[in-house]
PDB file of C-alpha atoms in Angstrom:
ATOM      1  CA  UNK A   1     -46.826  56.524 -11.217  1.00 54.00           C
ATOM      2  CA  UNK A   2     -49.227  55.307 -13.717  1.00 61.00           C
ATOM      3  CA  UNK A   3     -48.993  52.286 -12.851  1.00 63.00           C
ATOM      4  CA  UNK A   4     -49.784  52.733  -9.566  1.00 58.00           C
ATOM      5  CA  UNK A   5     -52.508  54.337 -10.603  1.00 56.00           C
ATOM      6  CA  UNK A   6     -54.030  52.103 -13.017  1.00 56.00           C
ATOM      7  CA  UNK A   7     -53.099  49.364  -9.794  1.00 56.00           C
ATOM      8  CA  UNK A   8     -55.173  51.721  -7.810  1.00 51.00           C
ATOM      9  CA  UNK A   9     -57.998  52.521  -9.879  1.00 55.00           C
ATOM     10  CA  UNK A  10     -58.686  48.305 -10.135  1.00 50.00           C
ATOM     11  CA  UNK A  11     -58.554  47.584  -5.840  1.00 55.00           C
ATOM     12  CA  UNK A  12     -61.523  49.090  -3.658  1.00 60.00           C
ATOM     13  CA  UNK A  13     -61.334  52.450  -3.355  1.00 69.00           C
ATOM     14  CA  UNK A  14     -62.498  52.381   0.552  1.00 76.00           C
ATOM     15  CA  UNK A  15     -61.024  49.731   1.025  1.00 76.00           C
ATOM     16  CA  UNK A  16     -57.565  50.659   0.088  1.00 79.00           C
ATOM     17  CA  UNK A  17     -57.611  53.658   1.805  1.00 85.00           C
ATOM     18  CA  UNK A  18     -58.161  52.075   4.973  1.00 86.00           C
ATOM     19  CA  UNK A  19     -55.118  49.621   4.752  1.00 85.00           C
ATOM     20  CA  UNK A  20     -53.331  52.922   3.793  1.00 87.00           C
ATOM     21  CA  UNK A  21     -54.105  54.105   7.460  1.00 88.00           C
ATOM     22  CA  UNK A  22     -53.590  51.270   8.927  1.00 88.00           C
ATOM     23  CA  UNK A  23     -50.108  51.310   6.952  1.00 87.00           C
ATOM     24  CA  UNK A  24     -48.936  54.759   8.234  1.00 89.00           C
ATOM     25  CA  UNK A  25     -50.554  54.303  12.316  1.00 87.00           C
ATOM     26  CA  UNK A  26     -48.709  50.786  12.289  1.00 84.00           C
ATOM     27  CA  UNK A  27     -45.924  50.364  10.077  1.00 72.00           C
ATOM     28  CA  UNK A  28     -42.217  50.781   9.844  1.00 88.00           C
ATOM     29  CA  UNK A  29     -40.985  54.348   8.557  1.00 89.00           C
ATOM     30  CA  UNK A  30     -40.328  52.938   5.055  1.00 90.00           C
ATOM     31  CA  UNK A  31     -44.358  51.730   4.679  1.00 89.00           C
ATOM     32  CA  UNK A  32     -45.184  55.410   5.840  1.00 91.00           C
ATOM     33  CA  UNK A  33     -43.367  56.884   2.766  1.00 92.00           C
ATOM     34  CA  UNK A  34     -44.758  54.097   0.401  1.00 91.00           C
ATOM     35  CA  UNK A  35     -48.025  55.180   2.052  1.00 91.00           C
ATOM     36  CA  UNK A  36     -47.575  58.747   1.980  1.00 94.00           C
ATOM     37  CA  UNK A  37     -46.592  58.705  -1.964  1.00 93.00           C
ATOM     38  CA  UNK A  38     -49.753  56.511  -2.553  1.00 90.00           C
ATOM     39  CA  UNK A  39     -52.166  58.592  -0.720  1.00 91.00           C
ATOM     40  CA  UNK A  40     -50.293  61.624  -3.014  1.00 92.00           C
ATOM     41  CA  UNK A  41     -52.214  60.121  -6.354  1.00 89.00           C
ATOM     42  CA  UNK A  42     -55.363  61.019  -4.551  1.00 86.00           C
ATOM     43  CA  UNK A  43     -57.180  64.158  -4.404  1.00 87.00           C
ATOM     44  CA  UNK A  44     -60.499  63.352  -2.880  1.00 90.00           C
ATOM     45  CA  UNK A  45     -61.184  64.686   1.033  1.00 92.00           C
ATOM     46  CA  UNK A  46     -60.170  61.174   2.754  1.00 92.00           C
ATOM     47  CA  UNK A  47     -56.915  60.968   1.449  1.00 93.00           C
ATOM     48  CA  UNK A  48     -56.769  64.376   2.781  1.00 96.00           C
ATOM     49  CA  UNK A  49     -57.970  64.080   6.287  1.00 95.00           C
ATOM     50  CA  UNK A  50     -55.469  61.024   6.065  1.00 95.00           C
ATOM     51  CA  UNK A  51     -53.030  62.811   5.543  1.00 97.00           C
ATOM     52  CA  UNK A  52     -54.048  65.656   7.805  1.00 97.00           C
ATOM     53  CA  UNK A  53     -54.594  63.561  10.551  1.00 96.00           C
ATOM     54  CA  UNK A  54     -50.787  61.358   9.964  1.00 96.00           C
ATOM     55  CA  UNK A  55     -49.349  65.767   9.677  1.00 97.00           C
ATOM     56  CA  UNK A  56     -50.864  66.540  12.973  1.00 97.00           C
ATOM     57  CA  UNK A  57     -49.709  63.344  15.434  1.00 95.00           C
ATOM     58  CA  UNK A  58     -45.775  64.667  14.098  1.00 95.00           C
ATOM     59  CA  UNK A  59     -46.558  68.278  13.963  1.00 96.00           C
ATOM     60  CA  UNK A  60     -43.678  68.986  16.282  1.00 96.00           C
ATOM     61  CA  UNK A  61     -41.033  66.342  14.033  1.00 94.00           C
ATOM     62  CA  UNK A  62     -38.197  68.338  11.754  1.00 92.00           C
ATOM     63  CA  UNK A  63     -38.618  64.619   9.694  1.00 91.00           C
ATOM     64  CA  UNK A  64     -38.427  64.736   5.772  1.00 94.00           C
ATOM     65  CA  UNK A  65     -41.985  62.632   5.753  1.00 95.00           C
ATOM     66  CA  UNK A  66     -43.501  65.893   7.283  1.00 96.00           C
ATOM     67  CA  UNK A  67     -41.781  68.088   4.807  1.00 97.00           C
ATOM     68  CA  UNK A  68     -43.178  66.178   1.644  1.00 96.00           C
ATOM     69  CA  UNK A  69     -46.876  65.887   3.420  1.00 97.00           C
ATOM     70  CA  UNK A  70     -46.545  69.757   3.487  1.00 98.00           C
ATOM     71  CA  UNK A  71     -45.284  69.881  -0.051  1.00 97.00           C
ATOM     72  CA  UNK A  72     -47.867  67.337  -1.231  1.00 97.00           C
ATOM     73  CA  UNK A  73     -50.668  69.673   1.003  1.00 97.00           C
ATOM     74  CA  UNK A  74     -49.583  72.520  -0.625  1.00 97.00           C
ATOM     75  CA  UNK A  75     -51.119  71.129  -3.718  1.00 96.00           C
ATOM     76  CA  UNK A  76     -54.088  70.273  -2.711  1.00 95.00           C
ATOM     77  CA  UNK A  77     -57.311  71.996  -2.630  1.00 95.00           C
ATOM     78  CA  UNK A  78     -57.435  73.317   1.002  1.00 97.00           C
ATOM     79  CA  UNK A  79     -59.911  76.124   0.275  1.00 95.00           C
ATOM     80  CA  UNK A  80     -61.556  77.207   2.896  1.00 95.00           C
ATOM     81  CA  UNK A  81     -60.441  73.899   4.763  1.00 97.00           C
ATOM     82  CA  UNK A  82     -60.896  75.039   8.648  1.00 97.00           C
ATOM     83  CA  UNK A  83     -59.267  71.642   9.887  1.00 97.00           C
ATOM     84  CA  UNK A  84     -56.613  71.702   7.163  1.00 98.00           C
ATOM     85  CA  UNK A  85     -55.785  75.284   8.598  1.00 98.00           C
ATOM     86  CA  UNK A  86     -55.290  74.048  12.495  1.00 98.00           C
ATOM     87  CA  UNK A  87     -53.378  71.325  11.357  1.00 98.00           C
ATOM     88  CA  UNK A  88     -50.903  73.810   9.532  1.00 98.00           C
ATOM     89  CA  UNK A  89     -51.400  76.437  12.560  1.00 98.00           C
ATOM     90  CA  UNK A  90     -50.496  72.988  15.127  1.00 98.00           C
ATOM     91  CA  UNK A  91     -46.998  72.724  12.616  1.00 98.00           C
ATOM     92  CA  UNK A  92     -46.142  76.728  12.829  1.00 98.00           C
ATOM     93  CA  UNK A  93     -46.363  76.691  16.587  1.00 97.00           C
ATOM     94  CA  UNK A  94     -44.936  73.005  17.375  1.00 96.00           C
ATOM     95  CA  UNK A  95     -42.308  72.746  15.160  1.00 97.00           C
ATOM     96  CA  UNK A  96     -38.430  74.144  14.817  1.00 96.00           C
ATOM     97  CA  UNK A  97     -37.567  73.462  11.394  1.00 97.00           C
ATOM     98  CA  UNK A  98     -37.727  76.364   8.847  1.00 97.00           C
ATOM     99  CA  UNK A  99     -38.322  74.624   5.703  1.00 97.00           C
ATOM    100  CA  UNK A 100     -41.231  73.076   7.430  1.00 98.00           C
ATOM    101  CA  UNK A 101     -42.830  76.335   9.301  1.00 98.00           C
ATOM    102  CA  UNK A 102     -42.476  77.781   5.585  1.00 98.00           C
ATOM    103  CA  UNK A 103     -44.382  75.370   3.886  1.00 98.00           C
ATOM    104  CA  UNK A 104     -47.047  75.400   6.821  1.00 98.00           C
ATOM    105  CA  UNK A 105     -47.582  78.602   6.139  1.00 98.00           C
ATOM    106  CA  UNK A 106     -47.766  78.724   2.340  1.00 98.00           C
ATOM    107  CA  UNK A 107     -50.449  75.845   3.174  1.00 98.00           C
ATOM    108  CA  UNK A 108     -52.423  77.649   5.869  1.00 98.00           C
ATOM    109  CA  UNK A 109     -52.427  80.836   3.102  1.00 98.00           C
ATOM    110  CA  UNK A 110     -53.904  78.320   0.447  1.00 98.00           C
ATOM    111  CA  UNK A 111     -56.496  77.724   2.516  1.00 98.00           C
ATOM    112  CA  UNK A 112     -57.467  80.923   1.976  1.00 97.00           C
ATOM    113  CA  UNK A 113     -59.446  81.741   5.580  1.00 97.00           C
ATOM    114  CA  UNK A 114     -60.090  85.947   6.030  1.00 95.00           C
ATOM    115  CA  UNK A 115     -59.367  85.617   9.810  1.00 95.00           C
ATOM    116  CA  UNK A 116     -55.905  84.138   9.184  1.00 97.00           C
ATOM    117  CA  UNK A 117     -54.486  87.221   7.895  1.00 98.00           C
ATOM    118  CA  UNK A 118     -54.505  88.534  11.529  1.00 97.00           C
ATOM    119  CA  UNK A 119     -52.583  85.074  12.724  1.00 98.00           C
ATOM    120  CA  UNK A 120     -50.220  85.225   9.621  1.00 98.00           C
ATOM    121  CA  UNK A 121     -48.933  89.302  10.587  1.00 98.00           C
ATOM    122  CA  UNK A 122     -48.561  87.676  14.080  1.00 97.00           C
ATOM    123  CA  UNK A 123     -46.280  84.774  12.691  1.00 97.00           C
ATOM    124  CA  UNK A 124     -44.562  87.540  10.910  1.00 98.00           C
ATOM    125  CA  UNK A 125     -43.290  89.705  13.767  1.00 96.00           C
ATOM    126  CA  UNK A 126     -42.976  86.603  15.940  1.00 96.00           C
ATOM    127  CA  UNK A 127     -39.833  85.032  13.272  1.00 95.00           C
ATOM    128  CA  UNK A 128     -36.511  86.560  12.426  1.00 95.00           C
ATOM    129  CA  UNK A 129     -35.616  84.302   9.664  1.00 96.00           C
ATOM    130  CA  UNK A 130     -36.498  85.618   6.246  1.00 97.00           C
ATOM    131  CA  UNK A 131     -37.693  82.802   4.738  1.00 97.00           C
ATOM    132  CA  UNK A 132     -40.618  82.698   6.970  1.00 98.00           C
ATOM    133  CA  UNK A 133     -41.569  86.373   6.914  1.00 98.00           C
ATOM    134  CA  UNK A 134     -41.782  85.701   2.798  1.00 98.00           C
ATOM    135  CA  UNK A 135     -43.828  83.031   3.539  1.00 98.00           C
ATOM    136  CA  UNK A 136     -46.140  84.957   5.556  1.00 98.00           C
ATOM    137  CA  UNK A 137     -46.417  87.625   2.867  1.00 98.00           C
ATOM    138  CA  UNK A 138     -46.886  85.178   0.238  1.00 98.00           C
ATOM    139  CA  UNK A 139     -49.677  83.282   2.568  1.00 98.00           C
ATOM    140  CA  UNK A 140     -51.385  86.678   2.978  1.00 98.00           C
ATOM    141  CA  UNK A 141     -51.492  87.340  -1.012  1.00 97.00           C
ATOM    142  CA  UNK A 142     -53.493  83.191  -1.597  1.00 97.00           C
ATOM    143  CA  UNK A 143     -55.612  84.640   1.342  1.00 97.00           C
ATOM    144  CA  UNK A 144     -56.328  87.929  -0.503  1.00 97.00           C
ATOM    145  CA  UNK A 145     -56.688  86.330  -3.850  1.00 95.00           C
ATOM    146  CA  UNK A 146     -59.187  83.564  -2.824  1.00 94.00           C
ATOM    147  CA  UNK A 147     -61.399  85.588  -0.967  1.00 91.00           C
ATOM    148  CA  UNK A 148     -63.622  89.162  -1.403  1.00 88.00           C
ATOM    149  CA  UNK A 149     -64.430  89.367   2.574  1.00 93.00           C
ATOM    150  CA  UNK A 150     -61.211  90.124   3.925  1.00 95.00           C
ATOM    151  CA  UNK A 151     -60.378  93.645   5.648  1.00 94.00           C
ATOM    152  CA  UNK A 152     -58.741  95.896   3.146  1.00 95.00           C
ATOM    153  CA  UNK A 153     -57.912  98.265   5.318  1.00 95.00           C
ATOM    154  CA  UNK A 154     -56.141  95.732   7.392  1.00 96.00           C
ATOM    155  CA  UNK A 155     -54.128  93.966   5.269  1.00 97.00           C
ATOM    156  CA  UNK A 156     -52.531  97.404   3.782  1.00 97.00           C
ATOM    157  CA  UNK A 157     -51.468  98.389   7.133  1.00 97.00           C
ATOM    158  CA  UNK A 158     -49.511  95.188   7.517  1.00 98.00           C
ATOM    159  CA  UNK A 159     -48.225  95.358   4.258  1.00 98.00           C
ATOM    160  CA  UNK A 160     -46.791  99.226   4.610  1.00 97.00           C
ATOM    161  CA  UNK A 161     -44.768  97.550   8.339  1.00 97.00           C
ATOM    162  CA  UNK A 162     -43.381  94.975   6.262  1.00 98.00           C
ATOM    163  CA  UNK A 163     -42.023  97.575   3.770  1.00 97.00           C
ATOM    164  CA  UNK A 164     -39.441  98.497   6.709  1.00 97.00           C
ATOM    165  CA  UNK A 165     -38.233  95.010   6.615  1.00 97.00           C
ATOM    166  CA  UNK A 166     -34.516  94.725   5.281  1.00 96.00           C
ATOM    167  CA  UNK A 167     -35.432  91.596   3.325  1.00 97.00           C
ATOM    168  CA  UNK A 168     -35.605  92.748  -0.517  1.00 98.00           C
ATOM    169  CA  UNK A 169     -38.069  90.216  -1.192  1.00 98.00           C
ATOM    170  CA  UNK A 170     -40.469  90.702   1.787  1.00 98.00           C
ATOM    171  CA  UNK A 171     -40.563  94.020   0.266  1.00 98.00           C
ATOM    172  CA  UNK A 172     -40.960  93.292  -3.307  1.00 97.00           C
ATOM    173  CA  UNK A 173     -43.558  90.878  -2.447  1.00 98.00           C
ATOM    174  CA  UNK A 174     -45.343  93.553  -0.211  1.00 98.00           C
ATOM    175  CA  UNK A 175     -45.104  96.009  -2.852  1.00 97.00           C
ATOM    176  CA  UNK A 176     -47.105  93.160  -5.576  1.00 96.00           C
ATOM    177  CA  UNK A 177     -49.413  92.837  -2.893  1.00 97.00           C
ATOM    178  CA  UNK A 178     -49.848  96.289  -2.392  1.00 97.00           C
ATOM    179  CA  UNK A 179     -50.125  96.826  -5.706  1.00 95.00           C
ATOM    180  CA  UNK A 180     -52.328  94.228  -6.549  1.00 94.00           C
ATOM    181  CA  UNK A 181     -54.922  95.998  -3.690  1.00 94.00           C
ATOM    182  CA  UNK A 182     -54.626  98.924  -5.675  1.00 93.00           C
ATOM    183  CA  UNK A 183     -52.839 101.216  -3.464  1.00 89.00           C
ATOM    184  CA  UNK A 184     -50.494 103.128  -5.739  1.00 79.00           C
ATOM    185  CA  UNK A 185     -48.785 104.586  -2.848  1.00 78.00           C
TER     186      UNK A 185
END
């Protein structure tokens, strides 16, 4: 990796980015990963909306490749990234895979937008699986940390309906969140 970064730092920035998406519109599936771990070293907002745009043409595909854009995504500065968010909201409804629709929605939480709380309780009630209504809670809590706007009022009611949930950790986390919100209740 530090190679490839030194390699990197040497080439044209702009330049090099542009072969990189030419590389993933173009190539075979083995230049998309090379591409997809190069445009990982990155962390400016090209490489993003690179990567973005590459995560929204398969938004629908259970492939590994979208899994590790999602995990490289999720650490990422998406802050208050609108496009970043319909990307991830594109993934949640278009796509079948678990693993994935979790990590979209860890991602759409760190991207810390008020009026996706509302969207996130709907993905909650909408899945059966766990997993996802974790992710959901989780989501919410980046959401709530990142931002001082949000409806307080709001997000306690949805986390007292997830307390009903049979999941031990949907509650636990609902109960941190809760907690964290300072309801003592």
């Amino acid at each position: 990796a530090d190679a490839v970064a030194k390699c990197l730092s040497v080439l044209n920035y702009s330049y090099m980015l542009g072969e990189l998406e030419i590389m993933l519109a173009s190539g075979e599936m083995r230049d998309h990963q090379r591409g997809i771990m190069l445009l990982s070293q990155f962390s400016d907002s090209r490489s993003l909306n690179i990567l973005l745009d590459y995560l929204r043409e398969r938004a629908d595909q259970p492939t590994d490749i979208v899994l590790e854009i999602l995990e490289i995504l999720l650490r990422r500065d998406l802050h208050t990234n609108v496009t970043a968010a319909e990307t991830f909201k594109l993934v949640i409804q278009g796509n079948q895979e678990p693993e994935i629709i979790k990590l979209a929605i860890l991602c759409l939480g760190r991207c810390g937008i008020d009026m996706d709380l509302e969207y996130l309780d709907s993905i909650f009630r909408k899945f059966d699986k766990n997993e996802i209504k974790e992710a959901v809670v989780l989501g919410m809590g980046y959401i709530v940390e990142s931002s001082s706007t949000f409806n307080k009022r709001h997000v306690i009611g949805y986390l007292q309906e997830y307390l009903k949930e049979p999941g031990i950790k949907i509650r636990i986390y609902a109960c941190a969140l809760l907690i964290g919100l300072g309801n003592r209740d």
